[in-house]
Short mmCIF file of C-alpha atoms and ligand atoms in Angstrom, two decimals:
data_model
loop_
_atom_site.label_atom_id
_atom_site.label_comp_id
_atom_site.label_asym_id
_atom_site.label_seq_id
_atom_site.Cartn_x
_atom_site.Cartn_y
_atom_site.Cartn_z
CA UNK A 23 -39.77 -82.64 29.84
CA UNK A 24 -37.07 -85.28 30.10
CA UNK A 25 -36.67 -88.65 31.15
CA UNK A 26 -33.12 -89.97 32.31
CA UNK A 27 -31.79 -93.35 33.32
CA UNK A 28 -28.60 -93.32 35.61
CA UNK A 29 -27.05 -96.17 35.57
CA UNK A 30 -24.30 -97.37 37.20
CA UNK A 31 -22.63 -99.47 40.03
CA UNK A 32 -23.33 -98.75 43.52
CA UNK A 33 -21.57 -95.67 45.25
CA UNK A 34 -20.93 -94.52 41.62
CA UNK A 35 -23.25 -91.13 42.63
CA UNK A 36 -26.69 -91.97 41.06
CA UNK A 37 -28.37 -90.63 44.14
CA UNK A 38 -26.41 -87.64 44.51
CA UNK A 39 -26.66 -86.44 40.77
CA UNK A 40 -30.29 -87.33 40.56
CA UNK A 41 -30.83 -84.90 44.60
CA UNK A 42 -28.90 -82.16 41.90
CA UNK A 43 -31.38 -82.48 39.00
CA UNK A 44 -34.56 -82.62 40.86
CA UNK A 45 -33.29 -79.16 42.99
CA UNK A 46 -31.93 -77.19 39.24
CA UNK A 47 -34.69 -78.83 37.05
CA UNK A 48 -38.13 -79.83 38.73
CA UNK A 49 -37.33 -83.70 38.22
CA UNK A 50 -38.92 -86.17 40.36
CA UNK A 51 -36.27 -89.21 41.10
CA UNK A 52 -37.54 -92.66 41.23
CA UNK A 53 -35.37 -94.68 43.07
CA UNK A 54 -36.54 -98.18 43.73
CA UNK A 55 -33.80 -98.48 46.48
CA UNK A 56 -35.38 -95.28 48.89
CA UNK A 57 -38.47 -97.16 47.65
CA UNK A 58 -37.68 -100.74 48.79
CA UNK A 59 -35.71 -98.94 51.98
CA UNK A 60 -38.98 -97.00 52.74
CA UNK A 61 -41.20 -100.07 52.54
CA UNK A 62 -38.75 -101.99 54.88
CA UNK A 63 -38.49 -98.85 57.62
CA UNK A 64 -42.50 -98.78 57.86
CA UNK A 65 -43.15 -102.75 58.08
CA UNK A 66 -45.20 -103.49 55.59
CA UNK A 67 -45.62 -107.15 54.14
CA UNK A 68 -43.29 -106.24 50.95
CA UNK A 69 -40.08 -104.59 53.12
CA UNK A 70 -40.18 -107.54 55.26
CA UNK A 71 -40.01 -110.27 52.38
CA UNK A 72 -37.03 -108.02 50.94
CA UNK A 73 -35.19 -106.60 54.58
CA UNK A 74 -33.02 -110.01 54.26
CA UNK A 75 -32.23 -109.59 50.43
CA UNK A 76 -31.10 -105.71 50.61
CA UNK A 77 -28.79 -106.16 53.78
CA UNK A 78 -26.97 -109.42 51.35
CA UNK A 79 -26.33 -107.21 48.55
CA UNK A 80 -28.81 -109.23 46.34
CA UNK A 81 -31.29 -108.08 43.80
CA UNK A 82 -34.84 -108.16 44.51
CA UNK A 83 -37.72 -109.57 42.35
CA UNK A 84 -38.13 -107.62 39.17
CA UNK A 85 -41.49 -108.04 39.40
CA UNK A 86 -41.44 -105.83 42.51
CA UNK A 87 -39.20 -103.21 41.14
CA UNK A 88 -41.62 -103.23 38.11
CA UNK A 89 -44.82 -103.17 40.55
CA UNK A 90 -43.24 -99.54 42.02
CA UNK A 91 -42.35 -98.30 39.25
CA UNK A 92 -45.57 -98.66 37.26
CA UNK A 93 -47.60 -97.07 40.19
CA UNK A 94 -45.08 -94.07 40.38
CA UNK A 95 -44.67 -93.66 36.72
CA UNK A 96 -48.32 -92.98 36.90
CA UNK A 97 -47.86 -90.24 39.61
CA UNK A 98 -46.64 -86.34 38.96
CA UNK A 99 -44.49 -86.00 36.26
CA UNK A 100 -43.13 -82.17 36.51
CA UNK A 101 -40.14 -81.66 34.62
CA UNK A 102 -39.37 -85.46 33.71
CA UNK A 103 -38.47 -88.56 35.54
CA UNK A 104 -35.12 -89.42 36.58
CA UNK A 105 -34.73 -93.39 37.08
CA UNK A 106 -32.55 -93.70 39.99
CA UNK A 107 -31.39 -97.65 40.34
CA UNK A 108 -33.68 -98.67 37.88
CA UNK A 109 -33.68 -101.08 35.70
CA UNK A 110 -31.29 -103.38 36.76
CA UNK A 111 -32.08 -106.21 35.05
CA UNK A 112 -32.87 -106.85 31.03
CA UNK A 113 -36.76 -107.62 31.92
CA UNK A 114 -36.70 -104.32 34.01
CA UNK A 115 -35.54 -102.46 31.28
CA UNK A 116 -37.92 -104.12 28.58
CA UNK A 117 -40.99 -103.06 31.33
CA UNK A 118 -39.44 -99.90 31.38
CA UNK A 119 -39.95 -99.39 27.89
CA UNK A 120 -43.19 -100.75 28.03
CA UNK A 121 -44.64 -98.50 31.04
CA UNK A 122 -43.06 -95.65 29.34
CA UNK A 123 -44.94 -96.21 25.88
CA UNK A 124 -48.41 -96.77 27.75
CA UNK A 125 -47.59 -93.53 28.97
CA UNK A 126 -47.13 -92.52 25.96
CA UNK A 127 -43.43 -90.98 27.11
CA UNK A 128 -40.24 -91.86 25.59
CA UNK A 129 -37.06 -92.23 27.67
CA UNK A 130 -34.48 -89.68 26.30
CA UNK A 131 -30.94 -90.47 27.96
CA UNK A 132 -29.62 -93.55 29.52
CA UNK A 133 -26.24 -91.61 31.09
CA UNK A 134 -23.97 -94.19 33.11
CA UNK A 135 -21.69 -92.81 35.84
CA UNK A 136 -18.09 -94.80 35.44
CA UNK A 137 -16.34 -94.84 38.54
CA UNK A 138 -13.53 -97.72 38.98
CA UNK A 139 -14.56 -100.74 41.87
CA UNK A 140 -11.59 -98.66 43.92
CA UNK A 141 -13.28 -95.44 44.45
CA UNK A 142 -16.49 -97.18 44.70
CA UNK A 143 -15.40 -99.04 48.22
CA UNK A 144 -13.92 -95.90 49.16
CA UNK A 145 -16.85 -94.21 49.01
CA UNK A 146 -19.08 -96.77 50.34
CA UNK A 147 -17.03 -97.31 53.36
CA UNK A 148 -16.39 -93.61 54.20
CA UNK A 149 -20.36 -93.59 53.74
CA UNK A 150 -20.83 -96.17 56.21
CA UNK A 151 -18.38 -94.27 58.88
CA UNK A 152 -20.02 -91.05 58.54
CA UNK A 153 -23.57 -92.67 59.05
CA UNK A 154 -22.07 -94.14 62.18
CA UNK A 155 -20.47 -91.53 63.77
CA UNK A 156 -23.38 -89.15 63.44
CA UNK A 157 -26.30 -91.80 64.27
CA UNK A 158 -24.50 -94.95 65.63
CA UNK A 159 -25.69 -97.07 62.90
CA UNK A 160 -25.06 -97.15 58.73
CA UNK A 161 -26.82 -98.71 55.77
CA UNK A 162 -27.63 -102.19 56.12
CA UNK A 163 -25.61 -103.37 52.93
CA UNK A 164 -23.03 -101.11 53.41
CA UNK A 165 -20.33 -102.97 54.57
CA UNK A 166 -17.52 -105.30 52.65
CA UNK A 167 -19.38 -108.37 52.39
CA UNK A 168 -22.93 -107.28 50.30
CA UNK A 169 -20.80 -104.48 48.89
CA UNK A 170 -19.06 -107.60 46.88
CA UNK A 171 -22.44 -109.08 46.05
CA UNK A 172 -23.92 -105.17 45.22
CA UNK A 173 -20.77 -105.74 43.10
CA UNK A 174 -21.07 -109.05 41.77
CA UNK A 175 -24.65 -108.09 40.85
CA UNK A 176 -24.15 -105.02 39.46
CA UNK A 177 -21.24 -106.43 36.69
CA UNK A 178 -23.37 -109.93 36.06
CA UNK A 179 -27.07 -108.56 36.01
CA UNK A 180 -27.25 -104.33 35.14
CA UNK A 181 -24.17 -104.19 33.72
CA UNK A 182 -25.94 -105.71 30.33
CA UNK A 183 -27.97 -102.94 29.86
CA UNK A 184 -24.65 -100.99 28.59
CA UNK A 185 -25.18 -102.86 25.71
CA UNK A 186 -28.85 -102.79 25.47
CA UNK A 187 -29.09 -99.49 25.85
CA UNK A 188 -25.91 -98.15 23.59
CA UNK A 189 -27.70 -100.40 21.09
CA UNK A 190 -30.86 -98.03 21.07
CA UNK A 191 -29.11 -95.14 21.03
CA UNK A 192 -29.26 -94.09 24.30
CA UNK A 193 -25.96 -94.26 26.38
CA UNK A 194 -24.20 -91.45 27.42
CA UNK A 195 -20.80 -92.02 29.37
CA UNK A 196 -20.18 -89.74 32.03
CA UNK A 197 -16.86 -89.69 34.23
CA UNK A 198 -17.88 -90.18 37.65
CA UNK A 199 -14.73 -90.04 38.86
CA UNK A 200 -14.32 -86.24 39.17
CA UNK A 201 -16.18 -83.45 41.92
CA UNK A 202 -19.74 -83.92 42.59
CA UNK A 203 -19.60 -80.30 40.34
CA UNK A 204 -18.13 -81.45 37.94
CA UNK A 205 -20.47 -84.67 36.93
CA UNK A 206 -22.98 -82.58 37.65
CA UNK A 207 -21.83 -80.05 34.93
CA UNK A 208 -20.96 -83.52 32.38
CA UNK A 209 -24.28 -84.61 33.00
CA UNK A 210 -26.06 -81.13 31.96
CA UNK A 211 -23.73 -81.12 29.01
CA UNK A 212 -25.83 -84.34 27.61
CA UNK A 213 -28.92 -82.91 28.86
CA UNK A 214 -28.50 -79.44 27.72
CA UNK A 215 -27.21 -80.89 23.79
P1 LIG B 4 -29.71 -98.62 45.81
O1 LIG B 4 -30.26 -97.85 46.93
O2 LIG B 4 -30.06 -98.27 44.43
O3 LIG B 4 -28.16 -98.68 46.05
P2 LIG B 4 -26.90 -98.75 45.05
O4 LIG B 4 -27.12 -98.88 43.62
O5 LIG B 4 -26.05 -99.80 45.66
O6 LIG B 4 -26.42 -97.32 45.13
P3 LIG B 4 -25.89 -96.41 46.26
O7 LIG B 4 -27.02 -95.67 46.87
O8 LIG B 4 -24.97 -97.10 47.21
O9 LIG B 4 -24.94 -95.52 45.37
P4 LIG B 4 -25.23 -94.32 44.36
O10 LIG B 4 -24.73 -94.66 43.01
O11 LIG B 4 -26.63 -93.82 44.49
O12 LIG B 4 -24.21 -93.28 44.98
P5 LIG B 4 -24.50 -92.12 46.02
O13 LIG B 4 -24.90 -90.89 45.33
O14 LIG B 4 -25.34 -92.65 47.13
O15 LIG B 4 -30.09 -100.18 45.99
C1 LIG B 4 -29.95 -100.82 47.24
C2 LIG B 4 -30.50 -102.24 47.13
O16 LIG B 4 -31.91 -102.20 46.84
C3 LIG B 4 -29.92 -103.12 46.02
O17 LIG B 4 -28.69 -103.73 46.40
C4 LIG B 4 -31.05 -104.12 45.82
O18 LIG B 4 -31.08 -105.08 46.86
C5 LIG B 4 -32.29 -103.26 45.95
N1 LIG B 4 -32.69 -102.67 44.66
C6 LIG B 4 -32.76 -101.34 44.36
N2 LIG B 4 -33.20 -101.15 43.11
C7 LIG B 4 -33.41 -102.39 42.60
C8 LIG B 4 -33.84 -102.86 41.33
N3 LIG B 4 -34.12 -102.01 40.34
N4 LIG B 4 -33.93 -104.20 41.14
C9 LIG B 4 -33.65 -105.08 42.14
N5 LIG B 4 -33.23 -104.70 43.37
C10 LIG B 4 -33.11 -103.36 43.60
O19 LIG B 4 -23.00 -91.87 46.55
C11 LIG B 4 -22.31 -92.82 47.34
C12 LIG B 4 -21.31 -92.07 48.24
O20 LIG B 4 -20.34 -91.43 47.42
C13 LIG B 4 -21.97 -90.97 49.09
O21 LIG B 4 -21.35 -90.92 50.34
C14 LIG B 4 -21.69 -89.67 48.28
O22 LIG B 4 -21.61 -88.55 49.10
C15 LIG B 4 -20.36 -90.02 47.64
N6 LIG B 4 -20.18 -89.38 46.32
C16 LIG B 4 -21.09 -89.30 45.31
N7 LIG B 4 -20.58 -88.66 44.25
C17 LIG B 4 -19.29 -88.34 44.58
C18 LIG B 4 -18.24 -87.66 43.91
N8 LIG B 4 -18.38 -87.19 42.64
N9 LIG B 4 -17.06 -87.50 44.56
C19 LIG B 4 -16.90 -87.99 45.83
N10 LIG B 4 -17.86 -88.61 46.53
C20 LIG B 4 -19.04 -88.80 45.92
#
């Protein structure tokens, strides 16, 4: 069993590589985004205090983040979790670390996805015109303005966790840059060492 982190800024491919991994390995992906979009599609209480922060580009509470994660982290764990847009924040990843030792599971790669702010508009926008040519309507905070907040968040609040988590050990650089084939074979390179 293994436990992954992907970190990295938005549109850098966290949810594609983490689909890959949980098709070839058995993983289950936690992603507190399809989480926080899920509870804000179905009405309850919690996606309607965030609906308003997501569509800005802002992060929400880390005690919410933390809340999801703790009840999912309790959940199946088949082949390992993949953390998909979690932590974002230095208290997220501390209560990472804590859920995961209560557990009694240890996190075994932290692998961030490095894709230039270039690419990552390019993608985001050509995401946003394929969701609205085939269903009229695309991602509430994909468009330019919360992109540059998603941005402005990402480099200010996650973007410490390089750090933190190089510091442990953990970080794996992985050029995001190339096919979606060809991070996927980088990323089984760490995960297959
Ligand atoms: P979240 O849903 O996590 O969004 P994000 O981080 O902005 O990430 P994206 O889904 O846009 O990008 P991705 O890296 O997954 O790339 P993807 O594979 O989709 O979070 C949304 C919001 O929820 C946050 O802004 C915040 O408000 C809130 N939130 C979530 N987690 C939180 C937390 N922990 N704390 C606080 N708030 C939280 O790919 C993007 C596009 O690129 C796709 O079209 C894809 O087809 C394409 N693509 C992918 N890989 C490649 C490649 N190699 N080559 C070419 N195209 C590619």
């Amino acid at each position: 069993m293994t436990n992954i982190i992907l970190l990295g800024p938005p549109g850098a491919g966290k949810g594609t590589q983490a689909g890959m991994l949980v098709e070839e390995r058995n993983m289950i992906q936690l992603s507190t985004g399809d989480m926080l979009r899920e509870a804000k599609d179905s009405g309850t209480e919690m996606g309607k205090i965030v609906a308003d922060v997501m569509a800005r580009g802002d992060l929400v509470t880390d005690e919410i983040v933390i809340g999801l994660i703790r009840e999912k982290l309790q959940g199946d764990k088949a082949g390992g979790f993949i953390f998909d847009g979690f932590p974002r924040t230095l208290a997220q990843a501390d209560a990472l670390g804590e859920l995961m030792a209560e557990q009694g599971e240890t996190l075994d790669h932290v692998i961030e996805l490095q894709v230039n702010d270039e690419v990552l508009v390019e993608r985001i926008v050509g995401r946003a015109a394929e969701a609205v040519a085939a269903g009229g309507t695309a991602r509430a905070d994909d468009n330019a303005e919360s992109l540059k907040i998603r941005l402005m968040a990402y480099y200010k609040q996650t973007s410490p966790l390089i750090g933190y988590y190089h510091a442990k050990g953990m970080l794996k650089g992985v050029d995001g840059l190339g096919t979606m084939d060809g991070v996927k074979a980088d990323i089984a390179g760490v995960l297959d060492a």
